Every structure is written in C-alpha cells, then in structure tokens.
mmCIF file of C-alpha atoms in Angstrom:
data_model
loop_
_atom_site.group_PDB
_atom_site.id
_atom_site.type_symbol
_atom_site.label_atom_id
_atom_site.label_comp_id
_atom_site.label_asym_id
_atom_site.label_seq_id
_atom_site.Cartn_x
_atom_site.Cartn_y
_atom_site.Cartn_z
ATOM 1 C CA MET A 1 -103.130 -73.148 -179.649
ATOM 2 C CA LYS A 2 -105.139 -72.466 -182.757
ATOM 3 C CA ASN A 3 -105.613 -76.202 -183.400
ATOM 4 C CA ILE A 4 -106.616 -76.865 -179.785
ATOM 5 C CA TYR A 5 -109.146 -74.041 -180.023
ATOM 6 C CA ILE A 6 -110.631 -75.343 -183.290
ATOM 7 C CA GLU A 7 -110.580 -79.039 -182.252
ATOM 8 C CA ASN A 8 -112.558 -78.212 -179.098
ATOM 9 C CA ASN A 9 -115.461 -76.414 -180.764
ATOM 10 C CA LYS A 10 -113.864 -72.993 -180.271
ATOM 11 C CA ASP A 11 -114.289 -73.308 -176.497
ATOM 12 C CA ILE A 12 -112.082 -70.580 -175.002
ATOM 13 C CA ASP A 13 -112.587 -71.959 -171.464
ATOM 14 C CA PHE A 14 -111.058 -75.266 -172.584
ATOM 15 C CA VAL A 15 -108.043 -73.436 -173.998
ATOM 16 C CA VAL A 16 -107.566 -71.441 -170.769
ATOM 17 C CA ASP A 17 -107.799 -74.639 -168.660
ATOM 18 C CA TYR A 18 -105.353 -76.356 -171.037
ATOM 19 C CA ILE A 19 -102.830 -73.532 -170.670
ATOM 20 C CA LYS A 20 -103.149 -73.544 -166.856
ATOM 21 C CA THR A 21 -102.718 -77.341 -166.731
ATOM 22 C CA LYS A 22 -99.661 -77.270 -168.987
ATOM 23 C CA GLY A 23 -98.215 -74.378 -166.974
ATOM 24 C CA LYS A 24 -98.520 -76.393 -163.752
ATOM 25 C CA GLU A 25 -96.941 -79.452 -165.411
ATOM 26 C CA TYR A 26 -93.965 -77.427 -166.658
ATOM 27 C CA LYS A 27 -93.510 -75.680 -163.296
ATOM 28 C CA THR A 28 -93.404 -79.083 -161.579
ATOM 29 C CA LYS A 29 -90.868 -80.446 -164.082
ATOM 30 C CA LEU A 30 -88.686 -77.337 -163.804
ATOM 31 C CA ASN A 31 -88.817 -77.461 -160.010
ATOM 32 C CA GLU A 32 -87.601 -81.081 -160.112
ATOM 33 C CA LEU A 33 -84.730 -80.155 -162.446
ATOM 34 C CA ILE A 34 -83.773 -76.887 -160.750
ATOM 35 C CA LYS A 35 -84.213 -77.206 -157.013
ATOM 36 C CA THR A 36 -85.178 -73.887 -155.502
ATOM 37 C CA ASN A 37 -85.765 -72.696 -151.993
ATOM 38 C CA THR A 38 -83.910 -75.365 -150.029
ATOM 39 C CA ILE A 39 -84.617 -74.287 -146.469
ATOM 40 C CA ASP A 40 -82.139 -75.620 -143.900
ATOM 41 C CA ASP A 41 -83.304 -75.009 -140.339
ATOM 42 C CA ALA A 42 -85.915 -75.966 -137.745
ATOM 43 C CA PHE A 43 -89.476 -76.801 -138.764
ATOM 44 C CA LYS A 44 -92.812 -77.387 -137.061
ATOM 45 C CA VAL A 45 -94.784 -80.261 -138.538
ATOM 46 C CA HIS A 46 -98.541 -80.689 -138.176
ATOM 47 C CA ILE A 47 -100.340 -83.840 -139.268
ATOM 48 C CA THR A 48 -104.087 -83.199 -139.428
ATOM 49 C CA VAL A 49 -106.497 -86.134 -139.163
ATOM 50 C CA ASP A 50 -110.266 -86.593 -139.129
ATOM 51 C CA HIS A 51 -111.521 -84.876 -135.944
ATOM 52 C CA ARG A 52 -113.662 -87.936 -135.125
ATOM 53 C CA GLU A 53 -110.511 -90.051 -134.579
ATOM 54 C CA MET A 54 -109.463 -88.347 -131.351
ATOM 55 C CA GLU A 55 -108.807 -91.470 -129.256
ATOM 56 C CA LYS A 56 -106.580 -93.039 -131.930
ATOM 57 C CA LEU A 57 -104.663 -89.795 -132.409
ATOM 58 C CA LEU A 58 -104.089 -89.308 -128.680
ATOM 59 C CA ASN A 59 -102.658 -92.836 -128.534
ATOM 60 C CA VAL A 60 -100.306 -92.158 -131.484
ATOM 61 C CA CYS A 61 -99.218 -88.897 -129.814
ATOM 62 C CA LYS A 62 -98.484 -90.650 -126.525
ATOM 63 C CA ILE A 63 -96.447 -93.416 -128.198
ATOM 64 C CA ASN A 64 -94.456 -90.991 -130.383
ATOM 65 C CA LYS A 65 -94.198 -88.103 -127.893
ATOM 66 C CA LEU A 66 -96.117 -85.707 -130.142
ATOM 67 C CA LYS A 67 -98.175 -82.748 -128.987
ATOM 68 C CA PRO A 68 -101.894 -83.166 -129.750
ATOM 69 C CA ILE A 69 -103.825 -80.079 -130.844
ATOM 70 C CA PHE A 70 -107.586 -79.732 -131.267
ATOM 71 C CA ILE A 71 -108.293 -76.425 -132.978
ATOM 72 C CA HIS A 72 -111.728 -74.848 -132.793
ATOM 73 C CA LEU A 73 -112.247 -72.078 -135.325
ATOM 74 C CA GLN A 74 -114.805 -69.404 -134.568
ATOM 75 C CA ASN A 75 -115.374 -69.041 -138.308
ATOM 76 C CA GLY A 76 -114.117 -70.827 -141.401
ATOM 77 C CA ASN A 77 -114.710 -73.941 -143.447
ATOM 78 C CA ASN A 78 -113.247 -76.494 -141.019
ATOM 79 C CA PRO A 79 -114.515 -75.548 -137.540
ATOM 80 C CA GLN A 80 -112.656 -78.435 -135.824
ATOM 81 C CA GLN A 81 -109.150 -79.580 -136.727
ATOM 82 C CA LEU A 82 -107.422 -82.442 -134.897
ATOM 83 C CA MET A 83 -103.663 -82.550 -135.409
ATOM 84 C CA THR A 84 -100.235 -83.275 -133.992
ATOM 85 C CA SER A 85 -97.361 -80.881 -133.562
ATOM 86 C CA SER A 86 -93.679 -81.788 -133.560
ATOM 87 C CA SER A 87 -90.349 -80.035 -134.144
ATOM 88 C CA HIS A 88 -87.683 -81.196 -136.593
ATOM 89 C CA VAL A 89 -84.335 -79.963 -137.919
ATOM 90 C CA GLY A 90 -83.087 -80.508 -141.469
ATOM 91 C CA THR A 91 -83.693 -79.295 -144.985
ATOM 92 C CA PHE A 92 -87.133 -78.715 -146.431
ATOM 93 C CA PRO A 93 -86.984 -81.524 -149.029
ATOM 94 C CA GLU A 94 -85.619 -84.028 -146.458
ATOM 95 C CA ILE A 95 -88.251 -83.152 -143.842
ATOM 96 C CA VAL A 96 -91.043 -83.716 -146.378
ATOM 97 C CA GLU A 97 -89.788 -87.216 -147.185
ATOM 98 C CA GLN A 98 -89.139 -88.100 -143.515
ATOM 99 C CA MET A 99 -92.621 -86.995 -142.510
ATOM 100 C CA LYS A 100 -94.299 -88.890 -145.354
ATOM 101 C CA ILE A 101 -92.573 -92.100 -144.221
ATOM 102 C CA PHE A 102 -93.339 -91.375 -140.543
ATOM 103 C CA ALA A 103 -96.996 -90.652 -141.318
ATOM 104 C CA ASP A 104 -97.348 -93.827 -143.409
ATOM 105 C CA LEU A 105 -95.977 -95.935 -140.534
ATOM 106 C CA GLN A 106 -97.405 -94.271 -137.427
ATOM 107 C CA PHE A 107 -100.714 -92.945 -138.777
ATOM 108 C CA LYS A 108 -101.688 -95.926 -140.934
ATOM 109 C CA ASP A 109 -104.965 -96.425 -139.015
ATOM 110 C CA LEU A 110 -105.928 -92.741 -139.235
ATOM 111 C CA ASN A 111 -107.446 -90.708 -142.043
ATOM 112 C CA ILE A 112 -104.726 -88.107 -142.744
ATOM 113 C CA ILE A 113 -106.218 -84.915 -144.128
ATOM 114 C CA ARG A 114 -103.081 -82.781 -144.378
ATOM 115 C CA LEU A 115 -99.353 -82.721 -143.713
ATOM 116 C CA LYS A 116 -98.277 -79.155 -142.945
ATOM 117 C CA ILE A 117 -94.640 -78.121 -142.581
ATOM 118 C CA LYS A 118 -94.011 -74.680 -141.103
ATOM 119 C CA SER A 119 -90.846 -72.611 -141.218
ATOM 120 C CA SER A 120 -90.036 -69.203 -139.829
ATOM 121 C CA ALA A 121 -90.058 -66.465 -142.463
ATOM 122 C CA SER A 122 -86.534 -65.493 -141.358
ATOM 123 C CA HIS A 123 -84.959 -68.881 -142.188
ATOM 124 C CA LYS A 124 -82.389 -68.988 -144.977
ATOM 125 C CA GLY A 125 -83.979 -70.183 -148.219
ATOM 126 C CA VAL A 126 -87.500 -68.918 -147.515
ATOM 127 C CA PRO A 127 -88.529 -66.895 -150.584
ATOM 128 C CA GLU A 128 -88.330 -63.144 -150.182
ATOM 129 C CA GLU A 129 -89.345 -62.117 -153.707
ATOM 130 C CA ASN A 130 -92.099 -63.351 -156.032
ATOM 131 C CA VAL A 131 -89.486 -64.648 -158.488
ATOM 132 C CA ASP A 132 -88.128 -66.923 -155.710
ATOM 133 C CA LYS A 133 -91.445 -68.757 -155.533
ATOM 134 C CA LEU A 134 -91.944 -68.971 -159.278
ATOM 135 C CA PHE A 135 -92.213 -72.776 -159.272
ATOM 136 C CA TRP A 136 -94.260 -73.087 -156.094
ATOM 137 C CA SER A 137 -97.705 -74.588 -156.129
ATOM 138 C CA GLN A 138 -100.042 -71.813 -154.943
ATOM 139 C CA LYS A 139 -102.325 -74.414 -153.383
ATOM 140 C CA SER A 140 -99.692 -76.137 -151.233
ATOM 141 C CA ASN A 141 -97.067 -73.436 -150.639
ATOM 142 C CA TYR A 142 -98.301 -70.325 -148.886
ATOM 143 C CA PHE A 143 -97.599 -67.940 -146.045
ATOM 144 C CA GLU A 144 -99.767 -67.314 -143.028
ATOM 145 C CA PHE A 145 -99.380 -65.349 -139.815
ATOM 146 C CA ARG A 146 -100.552 -66.426 -136.376
ATOM 147 C CA TYR A 147 -100.629 -64.390 -133.210
ATOM 148 C CA LYS A 148 -101.763 -65.212 -129.681
ATOM 149 C CA ILE A 149 -104.065 -62.649 -128.137
ATOM 150 C CA TYR A 150 -105.172 -62.900 -124.537
ATOM 151 C CA VAL A 151 -108.521 -61.394 -123.621
ATOM 152 C CA SER A 152 -109.640 -60.444 -120.131
ATOM 153 C CA SER A 153 -113.393 -60.157 -120.638
ATOM 154 C CA LYS A 154 -116.292 -61.483 -122.656
ATOM 155 C CA SER A 155 -116.762 -58.040 -124.204
ATOM 156 C CA GLN A 156 -113.108 -57.978 -125.369
ATOM 157 C CA LEU A 157 -113.587 -61.405 -126.954
ATOM 158 C CA GLY A 158 -116.723 -60.150 -128.722
ATOM 159 C CA ARG A 159 -114.896 -57.100 -130.102
ATOM 160 C CA LEU A 160 -111.980 -59.282 -131.220
ATOM 161 C CA ASN A 161 -114.343 -61.710 -132.949
ATOM 162 C CA ALA A 162 -116.138 -58.819 -134.729
ATOM 163 C CA LEU A 163 -112.780 -57.404 -135.881
ATOM 164 C CA CYS A 164 -111.714 -60.818 -137.210
ATOM 165 C CA ILE A 165 -114.943 -61.174 -139.176
ATOM 166 C CA GLN A 166 -114.607 -57.634 -140.559
ATOM 167 C CA GLN A 167 -110.994 -58.244 -141.649
ATOM 168 C CA ASN A 168 -111.637 -61.799 -142.943
ATOM 169 C CA LEU A 169 -109.370 -63.326 -140.265
ATOM 170 C CA CYS A 170 -109.796 -66.569 -138.334
ATOM 171 C CA LEU A 171 -110.133 -66.682 -134.567
ATOM 172 C CA ALA A 172 -109.233 -70.069 -133.082
ATOM 173 C CA PHE A 173 -108.265 -71.829 -129.858
ATOM 174 C CA ASN A 174 -106.716 -75.177 -128.915
ATOM 175 C CA ALA A 175 -109.291 -77.160 -126.929
ATOM 176 C CA PHE A 176 -106.492 -79.212 -125.299
ATOM 177 C CA GLU A 177 -104.991 -76.120 -123.669
ATOM 178 C CA THR A 178 -106.486 -74.313 -120.689
ATOM 179 C CA LYS A 179 -109.183 -71.984 -121.924
ATOM 180 C CA SER A 180 -110.259 -68.765 -120.353
ATOM 181 C CA THR A 181 -113.819 -68.559 -119.101
ATOM 182 C CA TYR A 182 -114.527 -66.129 -121.954
ATOM 183 C CA GLU A 183 -114.003 -68.577 -124.874
#
C-alpha cells in the first residue's frame, strides 16, 4: 500500500479506489470458487427494455406468452419502465443463465436495460444474515418490498403520495392494468 501511495503522488483517493476495486475483484473470485446462496424455488423474472420500444415488446410478449408491464413512477429517476414478467422454477444460478440465453434470442431487436430476478424472502437459500451476503455485489443484489394499496378517492391518493415522498418511497402503477379514476 505504501508503494501505491507514493507512486501515485500520495493521492489517498487513488489508494481508497484501488482498495475498493481489489476488494470487488476478490469477492467475485471467491464467489466463483465458493458458491453461496443457491436459491432453489420459484422466481419472477423481469426484462426491462427502452420504454420507446413498446410495439416490439408487446409482440415479443405475445409470441412468448409473457406478461407486459408498463410502470409509471410518481417520483424517481426512471419515470417510465417497460418490462416483461414471467415465472420460472429452478435454482438461482441456472435461472440467470437460462434468462440470459432467452433474452439474447428473443429480445435481440430490443435495447435491454435490465434483467431482474426476484425471489421470495422466505425461499431456502435467501440470505438471512449479513455474513450470508458477504460476496454479493451491492449494486446488483438487493432487497426491496412492494405492496399494493388501493385508494378510494383523489384525496387518499394525495395523502399516500405525500407520505411516500416524506418516507423516500416510490409510488407506481402499471399502465397496462385497469387504473382507478384517481391515478
């Protein structure tokens, strides 16, 4: 470390970045050698594409019997997200490979933004302790919680939206599903 510090004009930021980069490299190598968190159960898979490619995506969904979803976020960085939804059974590593191959074949004319694989928190193999996710990439492996809330008035929707903003939560709806008159 001392040599790296001296060779880079005593730039502490460089040293910190170097340590983080090496840490990520070693985590990846260790994860390949010691497989952790093999989840064997049912999964939901979402393939997100450029929201301007709706017609192409709807055609791919029809051919492959996938559910199309067009998410509109009330707040957030990506206000419109166009994606598919499908269910699969297997192990987490196998599902990843199957979906990469499927996406390469069936979505070759679409700009794929993200492949998201969801599992229930109660499935065997899902990490319960921080040590269980030691080798996970924080950028690509994370937990989130979603909940459907039905509102009966415009004022309820306004209060819900204000609460979401206050708590740094996202409020969203699927434009392909029947909306209430209050959205």
